[in-house]
CSV table of C-alpha atoms in Angstrom, one decimal:
chain,number,residue,atom,x,y,z
I,1,MET,CA,100.7,103.8,83.3
I,2,ASP,CA,97.3,102.5,81.8
I,3,ALA,CA,98.7,99.2,81.4
I,4,LEU,CA,100.0,99.0,84.8
I,5,PHE,CA,97.0,100.2,86.8
I,6,THR,CA,94.4,98.3,84.6
I,7,SER,CA,96.5,95.0,85.2
I,8,THR,CA,96.8,95.4,88.9
I,9,ALA,CA,93.1,96.3,89.5
I,10,LEU,CA,91.7,93.3,87.4
I,11,VAL,CA,93.9,90.7,88.8
I,12,ALA,CA,93.6,92.0,92.4
I,13,LEU,CA,89.8,91.7,92.3
I,14,ALA,CA,89.8,88.5,89.9
I,15,GLU,CA,92.0,86.9,92.5
I,16,MET,CA,89.5,87.4,95.3
I,17,GLY,CA,88.1,83.8,96.3
I,18,ASP,CA,90.4,82.3,93.5
I,19,LYS,CA,92.1,78.7,93.9
I,20,THR,CA,95.4,80.6,94.5
I,21,GLN,CA,94.2,82.9,97.2
I,22,LEU,CA,92.6,79.7,98.9
I,23,LEU,CA,96.0,77.9,98.4
I,24,ALA,CA,97.9,81.0,100.0
I,25,MET,CA,95.7,80.9,102.8
I,26,LEU,CA,96.1,77.1,103.2
I,27,LEU,CA,99.8,77.4,103.0
I,28,ALA,CA,99.8,80.2,105.7
I,29,THR,CA,97.7,78.2,108.2
I,30,ARG,CA,99.8,74.7,107.4
I,31,PHE,CA,103.3,76.0,107.6
I,32,ARG,CA,102.9,79.3,109.4
I,33,LYS,CA,106.0,81.1,107.9
I,34,PRO,CA,104.9,83.9,106.0
I,35,VAL,CA,108.0,85.4,104.8
I,36,PRO,CA,108.9,82.5,102.6
I,37,ILE,CA,105.1,82.0,101.4
I,38,ILE,CA,105.0,85.6,100.3
I,39,MET,CA,108.4,85.4,98.5
I,40,GLY,CA,107.4,82.1,97.1
I,41,ILE,CA,104.2,83.5,95.7
I,42,LEU,CA,106.0,86.7,94.5
I,43,PHE,CA,108.7,84.7,92.3
I,44,ALA,CA,106.1,82.3,90.9
I,45,THR,CA,103.8,85.0,90.0
I,46,MET,CA,106.4,87.2,88.3
I,47,ALA,CA,107.7,84.1,86.0
I,48,ASN,CA,104.3,82.8,85.3
I,49,HIS,CA,102.7,86.2,84.5
I,50,PHE,CA,105.7,87.4,82.3
I,51,LEU,CA,105.2,84.5,80.1
I,52,ALA,CA,101.6,84.8,80.1
I,53,ALA,CA,101.8,88.4,79.1
I,54,LEU,CA,104.7,87.6,76.6
I,55,VAL,CA,102.4,85.2,75.0
I,56,GLY,CA,99.4,87.8,74.8
I,57,HIS,CA,101.7,90.3,73.5
I,58,SER,CA,103.2,88.0,70.7
I,59,ILE,CA,99.9,87.1,69.7
I,60,ALA,CA,98.8,90.4,69.4
I,61,GLY,CA,101.7,91.4,67.4
I,62,VAL,CA,100.9,88.6,64.8
I,63,LEU,CA,97.2,88.9,64.8
I,64,THR,CA,96.4,92.5,64.3
I,65,GLN,CA,93.2,91.8,62.4
I,66,PRO,CA,89.6,93.5,64.0
I,67,TRP,CA,88.5,90.0,64.7
I,68,PHE,CA,91.4,89.3,67.0
I,69,ARG,CA,90.7,92.6,69.1
I,70,TYR,CA,87.2,91.3,69.1
I,71,ALA,CA,88.2,87.9,70.3
I,72,VAL,CA,90.2,90.0,73.1
I,73,ALA,CA,87.4,92.1,74.3
I,74,THR,CA,85.2,88.8,74.3
I,75,SER,CA,87.6,87.2,76.6
I,76,PHE,CA,87.4,89.8,79.2
I,77,ILE,CA,83.7,89.5,79.0
I,78,ALA,CA,83.9,85.6,79.2
I,79,MET,CA,86.2,86.4,82.2
I,80,ALA,CA,83.7,88.2,84.0
I,81,ALA,CA,81.3,85.2,83.5
I,82,TRP,CA,84.3,82.8,84.9
I,83,THR,CA,85.0,85.1,87.9
I,84,LEU,CA,81.6,84.7,89.3
I,85,ILE,CA,82.5,81.0,89.5
I,86,PRO,CA,84.1,80.5,92.8
I,87,ASP,CA,87.0,78.4,93.3
I,88,LYS,CA,87.5,75.6,96.0
I,89,ILE,CA,90.4,73.7,97.2
I,90,ASP,CA,90.5,70.7,99.4
I,91,GLU,CA,91.6,71.7,102.8
I,92,ASP,CA,91.2,68.3,104.1
I,93,GLU,CA,94.0,67.1,102.0
I,94,PRO,CA,97.3,67.0,104.0
I,95,LEU,CA,99.9,69.5,102.8
I,96,LYS,CA,103.9,69.0,103.8
I,97,ALA,CA,106.7,70.6,102.1
I,98,PRO,CA,109.1,68.1,100.8
I,99,SER,CA,111.7,67.3,103.0
I,100,LYS,CA,114.4,68.9,101.2
I,101,ALA,CA,112.5,71.6,99.3
I,102,GLY,CA,111.3,73.9,102.2
I,103,VAL,CA,108.5,76.2,102.3
I,104,PHE,CA,109.7,78.9,99.7
I,105,VAL,CA,110.4,76.2,97.2
I,106,THR,CA,107.0,74.4,98.1
I,107,THR,CA,105.2,77.5,97.7
I,108,LEU,CA,106.9,78.7,94.5
I,109,VAL,CA,106.3,75.5,92.6
I,110,ALA,CA,102.8,75.2,93.9
I,111,PHE,CA,101.7,78.6,93.1
I,112,PHE,CA,103.4,78.4,89.8
I,113,LEU,CA,101.6,75.2,88.4
I,114,VAL,CA,98.2,76.1,90.2
I,115,GLU,CA,98.2,79.2,88.4
I,116,MET,CA,98.8,77.7,85.1
I,117,GLY,CA,95.2,78.2,83.4
I,118,ASP,CA,93.9,80.0,86.0
I,119,LYS,CA,91.6,83.0,85.5
I,120,THR,CA,94.3,85.4,86.5
I,121,GLN,CA,96.8,83.8,83.9
I,122,VAL,CA,94.3,84.0,81.2
I,123,ALA,CA,93.5,87.5,82.3
I,124,THR,CA,97.2,88.2,81.9
I,125,VAL,CA,97.5,86.8,78.4
I,126,ALA,CA,94.5,89.1,77.3
I,127,LEU,CA,96.1,92.0,78.9
I,128,GLY,CA,99.3,91.3,77.4
I,129,ALA,CA,97.4,91.2,73.8
I,130,ARG,CA,95.6,94.4,75.0
I,131,PHE,CA,98.5,96.6,76.1
I,132,ASP,CA,101.8,97.0,74.1
I,133,ASP,CA,103.8,96.8,77.5
I,134,VAL,CA,104.7,93.2,78.7
I,135,LEU,CA,106.9,94.7,81.6
I,136,ALA,CA,103.8,96.9,82.8
I,137,VAL,CA,101.3,94.1,82.4
I,138,THR,CA,103.5,91.7,84.2
I,139,ALA,CA,104.1,94.3,86.9
I,140,GLY,CA,100.7,95.1,87.2
I,141,THR,CA,99.3,91.8,87.4
I,142,THR,CA,101.9,90.6,90.0
I,143,LEU,CA,101.4,93.5,92.2
I,144,GLY,CA,97.5,92.4,91.7
I,145,MET,CA,98.4,89.0,93.2
I,146,MET,CA,100.3,90.4,95.9
I,147,ILE,CA,97.5,92.8,97.0
I,148,ALA,CA,95.2,89.8,97.1
I,149,ASN,CA,97.3,87.0,98.6
I,150,VAL,CA,99.5,88.8,101.1
I,151,PRO,CA,96.8,89.6,103.1
I,152,ALA,CA,95.5,86.0,102.6
I,153,VAL,CA,98.7,84.9,104.2
I,154,LEU,CA,99.2,87.3,107.0
I,155,PHE,CA,95.5,87.1,108.1
I,156,GLY,CA,94.5,83.7,106.7
I,157,GLU,CA,91.1,82.3,108.4
I,158,ALA,CA,90.2,85.5,110.1
I,159,LEU,CA,90.5,87.3,106.7
I,160,ALA,CA,88.1,84.6,105.2
I,161,GLN,CA,85.5,84.9,107.8
I,162,LYS,CA,85.3,88.8,107.5
I,163,VAL,CA,85.7,89.9,103.9
I,164,PRO,CA,82.7,89.5,101.7
I,165,MET,CA,84.3,87.4,98.8
I,166,ARG,CA,81.3,87.3,96.8
I,167,ALA,CA,80.9,91.2,96.7
I,168,LEU,CA,84.5,91.0,95.5
I,169,GLN,CA,84.0,88.7,92.7
I,170,ILE,CA,80.9,90.3,91.7
I,171,GLY,CA,82.9,93.5,91.5
I,172,ALA,CA,85.9,91.7,89.6
I,173,ALA,CA,83.4,90.4,87.2
I,174,LEU,CA,81.9,93.9,86.5
I,175,LEU,CA,85.3,95.3,85.9
I,176,PHE,CA,86.0,92.5,83.2
I,177,PHE,CA,82.7,93.2,81.7
I,178,VAL,CA,83.0,97.0,81.4
I,179,LEU,CA,86.5,96.6,80.0
I,180,GLY,CA,85.4,94.1,77.3
I,181,LEU,CA,82.4,96.5,76.4
I,182,TRP,CA,84.9,99.5,76.4
I,183,MET,CA,87.0,97.6,73.8
I,184,ILE,CA,84.1,96.8,71.5
I,185,ALA,CA,82.9,100.3,71.7
I,186,GLY,CA,86.4,101.4,70.8
I,187,LEU,CA,86.2,98.8,68.0
I,188,GLN,CA,83.0,100.2,66.7
I,189,GLY,CA,84.1,103.8,66.7
I,190,TRP,CA,81.8,104.8,69.5
I,191,ILE,CA,84.4,106.1,71.8
I,192,GLY,CA,87.5,107.8,71.0
């Protein structure tokens, strides 16, 4: 349960103001079809984050040395700094669904590709390395993405104007930072 809850909280907060959340708002305002957009986000996230958690888990299984655990803890602290840098997306660029693909496939492909190398994917790799449960990490990170992106799809522009994104980014950064410090403290034997 720890892997599920930690993964959900970290990704939900890290996703606030992230480029994939901005993409969700952009898709919602351009296509105005929330169900296929939400389903595209769900399936793209499950696939992307399963692979990311699997990579993290595989690396953790091979590299069990203390230096690797310090590297994972440090990556959480680096994620804290990265989370403070807001993402931007070019809203002036026209967005059209390919004629045969439709909104679902467009969302699925766009989200999968935009998530590559994104901070939430990197966080999923780190969470996969930290926890010994790929499915719980995948479920948690996917749930976190949905918690952040479903309201973005449903409420789009109104949400962007009312939610203090900077405060949420700072909260996410603090969570990443505390998790990194917590891991280092555990490695040093300061906590049980």
